[in-house]
Short mmCIF file of C-alpha atoms and ligand atoms in Angstrom, two decimals:
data_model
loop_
_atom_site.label_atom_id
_atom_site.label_comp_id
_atom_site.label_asym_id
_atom_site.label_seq_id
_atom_site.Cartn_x
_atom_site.Cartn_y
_atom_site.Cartn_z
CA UNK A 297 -1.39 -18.91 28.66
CA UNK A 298 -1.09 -15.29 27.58
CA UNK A 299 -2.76 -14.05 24.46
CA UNK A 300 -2.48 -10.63 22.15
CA UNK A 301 -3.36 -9.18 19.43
CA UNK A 302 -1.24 -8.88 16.20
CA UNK A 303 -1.55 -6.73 13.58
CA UNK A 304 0.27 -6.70 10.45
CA UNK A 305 0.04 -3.83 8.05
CA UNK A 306 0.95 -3.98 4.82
CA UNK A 307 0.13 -2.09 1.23
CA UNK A 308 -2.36 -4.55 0.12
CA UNK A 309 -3.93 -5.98 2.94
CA UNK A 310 -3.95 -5.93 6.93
CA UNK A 311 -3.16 -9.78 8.51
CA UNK A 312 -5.26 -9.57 11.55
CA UNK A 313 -4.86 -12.66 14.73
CA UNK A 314 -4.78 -13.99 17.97
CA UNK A 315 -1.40 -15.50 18.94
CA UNK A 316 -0.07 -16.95 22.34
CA UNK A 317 2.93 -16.67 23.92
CA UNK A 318 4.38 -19.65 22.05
CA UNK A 319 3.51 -18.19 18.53
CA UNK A 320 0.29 -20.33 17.84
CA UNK A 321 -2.16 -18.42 16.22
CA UNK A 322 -5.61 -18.84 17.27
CA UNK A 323 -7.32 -16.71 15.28
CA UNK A 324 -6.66 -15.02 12.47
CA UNK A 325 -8.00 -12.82 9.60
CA UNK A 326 -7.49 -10.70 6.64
CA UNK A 327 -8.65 -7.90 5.04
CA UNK A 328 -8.00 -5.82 1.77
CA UNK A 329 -6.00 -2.42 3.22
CA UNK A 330 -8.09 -0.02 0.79
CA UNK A 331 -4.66 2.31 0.68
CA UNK A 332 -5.95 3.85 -2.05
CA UNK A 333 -8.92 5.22 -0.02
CA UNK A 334 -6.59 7.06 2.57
CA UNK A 335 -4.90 6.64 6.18
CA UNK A 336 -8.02 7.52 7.90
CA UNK A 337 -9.78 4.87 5.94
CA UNK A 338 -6.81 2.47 6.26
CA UNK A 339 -6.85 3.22 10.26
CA UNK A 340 -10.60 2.54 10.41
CA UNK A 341 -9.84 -0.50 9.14
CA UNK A 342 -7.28 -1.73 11.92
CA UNK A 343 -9.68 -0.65 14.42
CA UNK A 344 -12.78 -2.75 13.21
CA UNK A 345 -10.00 -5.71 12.49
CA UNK A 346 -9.06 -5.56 15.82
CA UNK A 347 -12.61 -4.93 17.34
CA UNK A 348 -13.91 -8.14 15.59
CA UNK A 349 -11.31 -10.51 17.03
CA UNK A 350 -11.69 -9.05 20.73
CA UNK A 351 -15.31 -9.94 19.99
CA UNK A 352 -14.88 -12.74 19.00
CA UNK A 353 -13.99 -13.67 22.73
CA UNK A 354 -13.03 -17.04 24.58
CA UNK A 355 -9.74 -15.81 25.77
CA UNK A 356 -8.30 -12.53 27.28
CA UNK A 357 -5.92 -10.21 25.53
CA UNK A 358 -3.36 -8.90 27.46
CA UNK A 359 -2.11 -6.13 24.64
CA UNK A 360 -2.13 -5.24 20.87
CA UNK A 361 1.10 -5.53 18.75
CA UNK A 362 1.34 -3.71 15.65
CA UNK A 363 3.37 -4.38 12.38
CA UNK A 364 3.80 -1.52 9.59
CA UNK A 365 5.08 -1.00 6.37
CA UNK A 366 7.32 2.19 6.60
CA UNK A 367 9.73 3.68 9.08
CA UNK A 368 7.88 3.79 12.48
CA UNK A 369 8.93 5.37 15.55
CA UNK A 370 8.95 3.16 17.97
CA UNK A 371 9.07 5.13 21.08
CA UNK A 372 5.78 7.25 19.73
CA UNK A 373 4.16 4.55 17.72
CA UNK A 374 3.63 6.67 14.98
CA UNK A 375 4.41 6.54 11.18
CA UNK A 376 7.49 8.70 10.48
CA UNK A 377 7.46 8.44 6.64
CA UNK A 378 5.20 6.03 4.54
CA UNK A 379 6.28 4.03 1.69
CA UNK A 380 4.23 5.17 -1.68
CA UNK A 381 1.73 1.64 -1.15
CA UNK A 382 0.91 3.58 1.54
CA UNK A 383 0.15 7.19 0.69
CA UNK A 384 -0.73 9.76 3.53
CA UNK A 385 0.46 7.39 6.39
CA UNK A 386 3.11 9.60 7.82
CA UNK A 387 2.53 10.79 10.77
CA UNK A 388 -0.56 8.21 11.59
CA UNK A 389 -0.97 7.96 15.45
CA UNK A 390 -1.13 4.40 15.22
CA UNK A 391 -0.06 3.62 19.18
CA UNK A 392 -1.98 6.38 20.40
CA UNK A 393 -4.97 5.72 18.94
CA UNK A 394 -4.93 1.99 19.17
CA UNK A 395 -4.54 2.48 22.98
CA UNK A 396 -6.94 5.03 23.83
CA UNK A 397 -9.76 2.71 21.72
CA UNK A 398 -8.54 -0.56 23.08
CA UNK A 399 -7.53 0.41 26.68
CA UNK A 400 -4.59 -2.15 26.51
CA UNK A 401 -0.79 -1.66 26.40
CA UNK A 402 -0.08 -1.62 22.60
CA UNK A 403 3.58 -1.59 20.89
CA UNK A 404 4.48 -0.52 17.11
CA UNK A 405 7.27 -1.32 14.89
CA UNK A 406 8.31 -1.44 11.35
CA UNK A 407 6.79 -4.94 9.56
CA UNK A 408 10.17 -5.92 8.74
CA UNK A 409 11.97 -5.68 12.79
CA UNK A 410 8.74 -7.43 13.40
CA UNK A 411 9.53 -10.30 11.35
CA UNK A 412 12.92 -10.54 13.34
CA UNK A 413 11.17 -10.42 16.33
CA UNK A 414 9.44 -13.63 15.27
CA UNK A 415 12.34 -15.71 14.04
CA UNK A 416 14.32 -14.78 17.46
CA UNK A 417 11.22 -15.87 19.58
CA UNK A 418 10.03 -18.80 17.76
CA UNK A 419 12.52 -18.97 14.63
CA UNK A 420 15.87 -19.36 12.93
CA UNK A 421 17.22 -16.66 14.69
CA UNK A 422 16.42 -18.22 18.53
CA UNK A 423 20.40 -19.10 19.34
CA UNK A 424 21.75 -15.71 18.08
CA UNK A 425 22.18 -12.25 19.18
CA UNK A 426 23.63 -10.88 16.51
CA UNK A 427 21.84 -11.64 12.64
CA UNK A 428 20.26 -9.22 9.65
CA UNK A 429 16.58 -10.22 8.38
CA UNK A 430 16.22 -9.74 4.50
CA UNK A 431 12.94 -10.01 3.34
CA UNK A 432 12.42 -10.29 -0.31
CA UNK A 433 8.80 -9.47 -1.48
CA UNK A 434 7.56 -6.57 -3.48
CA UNK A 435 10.46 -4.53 -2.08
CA UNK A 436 13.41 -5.70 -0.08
CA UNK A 437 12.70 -5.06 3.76
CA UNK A 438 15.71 -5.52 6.31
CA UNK A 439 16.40 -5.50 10.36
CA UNK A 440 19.75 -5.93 11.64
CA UNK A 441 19.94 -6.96 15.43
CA UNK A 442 23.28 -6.29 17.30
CA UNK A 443 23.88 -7.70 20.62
CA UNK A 444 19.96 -8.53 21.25
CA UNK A 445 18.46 -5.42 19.99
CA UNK A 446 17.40 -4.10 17.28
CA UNK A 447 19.44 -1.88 15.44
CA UNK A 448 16.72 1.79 15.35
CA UNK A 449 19.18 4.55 14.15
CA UNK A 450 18.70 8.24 15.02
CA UNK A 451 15.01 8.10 13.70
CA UNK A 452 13.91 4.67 13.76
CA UNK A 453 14.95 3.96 10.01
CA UNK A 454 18.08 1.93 10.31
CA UNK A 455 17.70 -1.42 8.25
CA UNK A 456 16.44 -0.11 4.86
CA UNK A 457 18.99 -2.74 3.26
CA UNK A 458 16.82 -2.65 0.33
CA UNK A 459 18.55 0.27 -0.47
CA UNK A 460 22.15 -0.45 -0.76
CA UNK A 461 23.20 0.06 -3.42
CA UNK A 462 25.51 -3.07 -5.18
CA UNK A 463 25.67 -1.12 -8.47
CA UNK A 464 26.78 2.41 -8.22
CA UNK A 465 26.17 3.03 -12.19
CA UNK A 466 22.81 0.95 -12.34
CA UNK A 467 19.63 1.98 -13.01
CA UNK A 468 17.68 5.19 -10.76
CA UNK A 469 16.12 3.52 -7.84
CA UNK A 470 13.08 5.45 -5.83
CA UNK A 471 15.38 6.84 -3.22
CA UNK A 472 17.78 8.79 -5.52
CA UNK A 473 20.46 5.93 -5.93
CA UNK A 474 21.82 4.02 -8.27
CA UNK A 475 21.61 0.22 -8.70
CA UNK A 476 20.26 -0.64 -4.77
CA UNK A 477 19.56 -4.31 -4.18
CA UNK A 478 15.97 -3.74 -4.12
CA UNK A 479 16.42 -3.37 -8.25
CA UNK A 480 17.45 -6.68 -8.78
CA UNK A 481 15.92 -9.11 -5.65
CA UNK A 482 12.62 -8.06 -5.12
CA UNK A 483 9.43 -9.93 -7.06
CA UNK A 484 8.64 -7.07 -9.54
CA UNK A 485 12.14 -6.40 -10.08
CA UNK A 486 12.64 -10.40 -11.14
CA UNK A 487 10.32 -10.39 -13.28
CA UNK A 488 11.62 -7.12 -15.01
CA UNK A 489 14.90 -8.63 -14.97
CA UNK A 490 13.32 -11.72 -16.54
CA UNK A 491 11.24 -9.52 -19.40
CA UNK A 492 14.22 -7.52 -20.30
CA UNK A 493 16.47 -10.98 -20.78
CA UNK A 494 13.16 -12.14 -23.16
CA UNK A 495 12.09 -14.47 -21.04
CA UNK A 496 8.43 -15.90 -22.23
CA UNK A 497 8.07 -18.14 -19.07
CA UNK A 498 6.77 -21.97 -19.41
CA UNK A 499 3.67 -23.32 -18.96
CA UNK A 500 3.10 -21.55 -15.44
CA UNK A 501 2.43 -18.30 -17.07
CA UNK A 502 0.18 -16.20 -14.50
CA UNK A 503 -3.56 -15.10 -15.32
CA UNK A 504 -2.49 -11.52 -16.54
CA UNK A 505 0.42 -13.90 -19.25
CA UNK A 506 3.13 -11.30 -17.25
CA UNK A 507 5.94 -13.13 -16.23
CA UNK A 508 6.32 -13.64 -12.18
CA UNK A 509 9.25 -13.98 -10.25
CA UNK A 510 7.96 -17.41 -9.22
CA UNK A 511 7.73 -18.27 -12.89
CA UNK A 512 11.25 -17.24 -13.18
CA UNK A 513 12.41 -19.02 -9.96
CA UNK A 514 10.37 -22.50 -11.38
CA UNK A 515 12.25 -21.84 -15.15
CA UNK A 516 15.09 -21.84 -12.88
CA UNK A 517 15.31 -24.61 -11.02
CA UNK A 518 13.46 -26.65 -14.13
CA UNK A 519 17.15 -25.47 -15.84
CA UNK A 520 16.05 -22.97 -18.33
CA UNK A 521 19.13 -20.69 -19.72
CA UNK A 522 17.01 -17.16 -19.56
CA UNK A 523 15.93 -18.23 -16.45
CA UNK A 524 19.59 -19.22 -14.99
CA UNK A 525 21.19 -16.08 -16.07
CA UNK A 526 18.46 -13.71 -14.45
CA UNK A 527 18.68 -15.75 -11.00
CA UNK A 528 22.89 -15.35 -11.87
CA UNK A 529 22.12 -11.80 -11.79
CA UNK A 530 19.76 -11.70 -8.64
CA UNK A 531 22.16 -14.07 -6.58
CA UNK A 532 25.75 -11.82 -7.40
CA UNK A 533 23.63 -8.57 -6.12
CA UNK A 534 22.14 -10.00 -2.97
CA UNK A 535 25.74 -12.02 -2.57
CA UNK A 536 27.51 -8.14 -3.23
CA UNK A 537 25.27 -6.73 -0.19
CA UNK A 538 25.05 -9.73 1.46
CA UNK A 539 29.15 -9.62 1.85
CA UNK A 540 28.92 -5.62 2.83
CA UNK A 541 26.51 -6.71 5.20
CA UNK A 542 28.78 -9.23 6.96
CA UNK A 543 31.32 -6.63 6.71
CA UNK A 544 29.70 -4.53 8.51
CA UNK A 545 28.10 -6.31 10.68
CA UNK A 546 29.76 -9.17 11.76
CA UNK A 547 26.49 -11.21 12.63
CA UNK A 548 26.25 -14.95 13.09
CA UNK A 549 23.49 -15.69 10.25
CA UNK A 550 21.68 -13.77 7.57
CA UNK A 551 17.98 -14.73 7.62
CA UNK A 552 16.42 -14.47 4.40
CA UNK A 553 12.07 -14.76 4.10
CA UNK A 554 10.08 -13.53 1.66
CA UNK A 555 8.66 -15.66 -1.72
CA UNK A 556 11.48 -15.03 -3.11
CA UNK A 557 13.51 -16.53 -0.98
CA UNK A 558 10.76 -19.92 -1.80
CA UNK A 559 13.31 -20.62 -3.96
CA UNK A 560 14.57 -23.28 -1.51
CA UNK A 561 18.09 -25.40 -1.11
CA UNK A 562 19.51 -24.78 -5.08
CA UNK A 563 18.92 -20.71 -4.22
CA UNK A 564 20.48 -20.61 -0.72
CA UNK A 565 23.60 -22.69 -1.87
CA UNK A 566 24.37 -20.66 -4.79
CA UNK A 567 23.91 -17.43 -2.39
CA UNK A 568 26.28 -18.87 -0.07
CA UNK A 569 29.04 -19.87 -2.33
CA UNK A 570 28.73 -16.53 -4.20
CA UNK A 571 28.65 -14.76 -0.92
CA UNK A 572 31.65 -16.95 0.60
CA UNK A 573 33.83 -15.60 -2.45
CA UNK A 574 33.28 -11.57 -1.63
CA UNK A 575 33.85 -11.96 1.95
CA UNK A 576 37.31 -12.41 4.38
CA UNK A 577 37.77 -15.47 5.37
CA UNK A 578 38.22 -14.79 9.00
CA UNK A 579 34.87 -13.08 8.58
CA UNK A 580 32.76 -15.64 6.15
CA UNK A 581 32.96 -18.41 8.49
CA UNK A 582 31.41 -16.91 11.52
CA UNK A 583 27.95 -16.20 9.95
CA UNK A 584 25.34 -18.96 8.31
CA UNK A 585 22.98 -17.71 5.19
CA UNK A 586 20.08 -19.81 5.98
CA UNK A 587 16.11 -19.25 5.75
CA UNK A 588 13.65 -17.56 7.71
CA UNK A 589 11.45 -20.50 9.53
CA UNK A 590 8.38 -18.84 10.95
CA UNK A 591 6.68 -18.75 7.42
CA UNK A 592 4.84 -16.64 5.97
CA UNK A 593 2.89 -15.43 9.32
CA UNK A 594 5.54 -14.41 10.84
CA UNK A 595 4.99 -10.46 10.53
CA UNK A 596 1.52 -11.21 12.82
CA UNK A 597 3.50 -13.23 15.17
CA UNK A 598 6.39 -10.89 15.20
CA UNK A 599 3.76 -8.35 15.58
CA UNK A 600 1.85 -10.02 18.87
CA UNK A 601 5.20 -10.80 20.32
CA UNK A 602 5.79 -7.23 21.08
CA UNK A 603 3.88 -7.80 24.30
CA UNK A 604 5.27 -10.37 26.12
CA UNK A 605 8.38 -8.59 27.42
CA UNK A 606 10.09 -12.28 28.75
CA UNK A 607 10.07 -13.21 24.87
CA UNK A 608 10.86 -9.49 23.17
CA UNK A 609 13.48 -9.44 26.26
CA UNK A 610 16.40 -6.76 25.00
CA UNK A 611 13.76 -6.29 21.77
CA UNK A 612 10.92 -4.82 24.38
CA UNK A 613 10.96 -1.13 23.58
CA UNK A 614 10.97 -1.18 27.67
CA UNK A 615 13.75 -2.42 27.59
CA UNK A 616 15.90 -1.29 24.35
CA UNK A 617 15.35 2.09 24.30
ZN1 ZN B 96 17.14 2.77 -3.42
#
């Protein structure tokens, strides 16, 4: 049995394990990312994560895979441009000096291709070579794979899907655009969504008494009318880009992780119906909405998988580049 090292990077805290070559993980742990404290502290802190399970021994690691927030290039392993829960991080290094402290062969993508790495090696995405990956979570993170590999663009930023826009006269988003999906399916922007419809929540209210998007999602499904009409609202935009997407596209599923998308069976049927109506017929039919299935580890185990180049096949920057 092979084992590596995965790494999974993200604004709040770095997901640390040991996973074989079948996606088990067999060690795992996690640590606050202390952003706030700068890259060279945030670095530090993947090299003692990664120092403590090598110490912790027992099996042999054959290389380090590496998950990020932000656009990475792949080829370099460095951080082309951060996202702001990350300040400081472009440019980071990361491959480079992973490698020369670890001595093994170490790979480096974007958190999101990552997570379709996973659902193609162990996942919903195993019979198909052609899908998008949404993930809904504090933004909206996407991959779109085409023919077996990933789809990198001229920089290595190709799948920002949070960031299409499905309302051209909606509200400023962070990029300079108007009304991108990321406004109206991501956690934060639920619950803002949910706060500007007057929704007070149930009995579920969080510690802070904010509304959550879970809150919203459980109003939801519980049949509250506030509720039902901001989940209306979130469905028709990720059904509007959804439908561009297929356009596009032309894959055989849309994957969709994230907490939001914890919403279950009621949230991926009324995506698909509303999705079904904005898209051709001889185009709708050829492509399944469905969940992601490797949970919510699947950015570590996306992240490991980078080094087994019989499971990343057409994925393994080896190989796709
Ligand atoms: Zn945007």
């Amino acid at each position: 049995m092979s084992y590596a090292v995965g790494v999974d990077i993200g604004g709040t805290k770095i997901h640390f394990a040991v996973v074989d070559e079948e996606g088990t993980i067999t060690e795992q742990r996690i640590v606050p990312t202390g952003a706030a404290q700068g890259p060279e502290h945030v670095m530090q802190n993947v090299m003692d994560g990664i120092s403590r399970l090598m110490a912790g021994g027992g099996v042999s690691i054959d290389g380090i895979g590496i998950g990020s927030a932000g656009q990475i290039d792949c080829r370099s392993g460095s951080v082309s441009f951060a996202v702001d829960t990350l300040p400081g991080w472009t440019g980071m290094p990361i491959k480079q000096i992973v490698e020369r402290g670890f001595g093994l062969p170490t790979y480096v993508d974007n958190d999101v291709n990552v997570i379709a790495i996973a659902e193609k090696c162990f996942g919903s995405a195993k019979l198909f070579d052609h899908y998008v990956c949404l993930a809904l979570g504090t933004g909206v993170g996407g991959a779109i794979v085409e023919a077996g590999k990933l789809l990198r663009g001229s920089s290595g930023g190709a799948g920002e899907l949070g960031h299409l826009s499905v309302d051209f006269n909606g509200p400023r988003c962070s990029c300079g655009n108007y009304g991108c999906m990321e406004l109206y399916a991501s956690g934060p922007s639920i619950a803002r969504l949910a706060r500007e419809a007057g929704f007070k929540g149930g009995l579920q209210l969080s510690s802070s008494g904010e509304v959550t998007a879970k809150e919203v999602i459980a109003g939801w499904t519980e049949g509250d009318a506030l509720a039902g009409k901001v989940m209306d609202t979130v469905i028709r935009a990720l059904a509007a880009a959804i439908a561009g997407l297929i356009h596009a596209f032309n894959p055989q599923a849309v994957i969709i992780g994230g907490g939001v998308a914890e919403a279950g069976e009621p949230f991926f049927a009324a995506l698909t119906e509303q999705t079904e109506a904005r898209t051709s017929s001889s185009m709708r039919n050829d492509c399944r909405i469905m969940p992601a299935s490797v949970g919510a580890n699947a950015g570590v185990i996306g992240a490991a998988a980078q080094v087994w180049p019989f499971n990343t096949g057409a994925f393994g920057k080896r190989v796709a580049l």
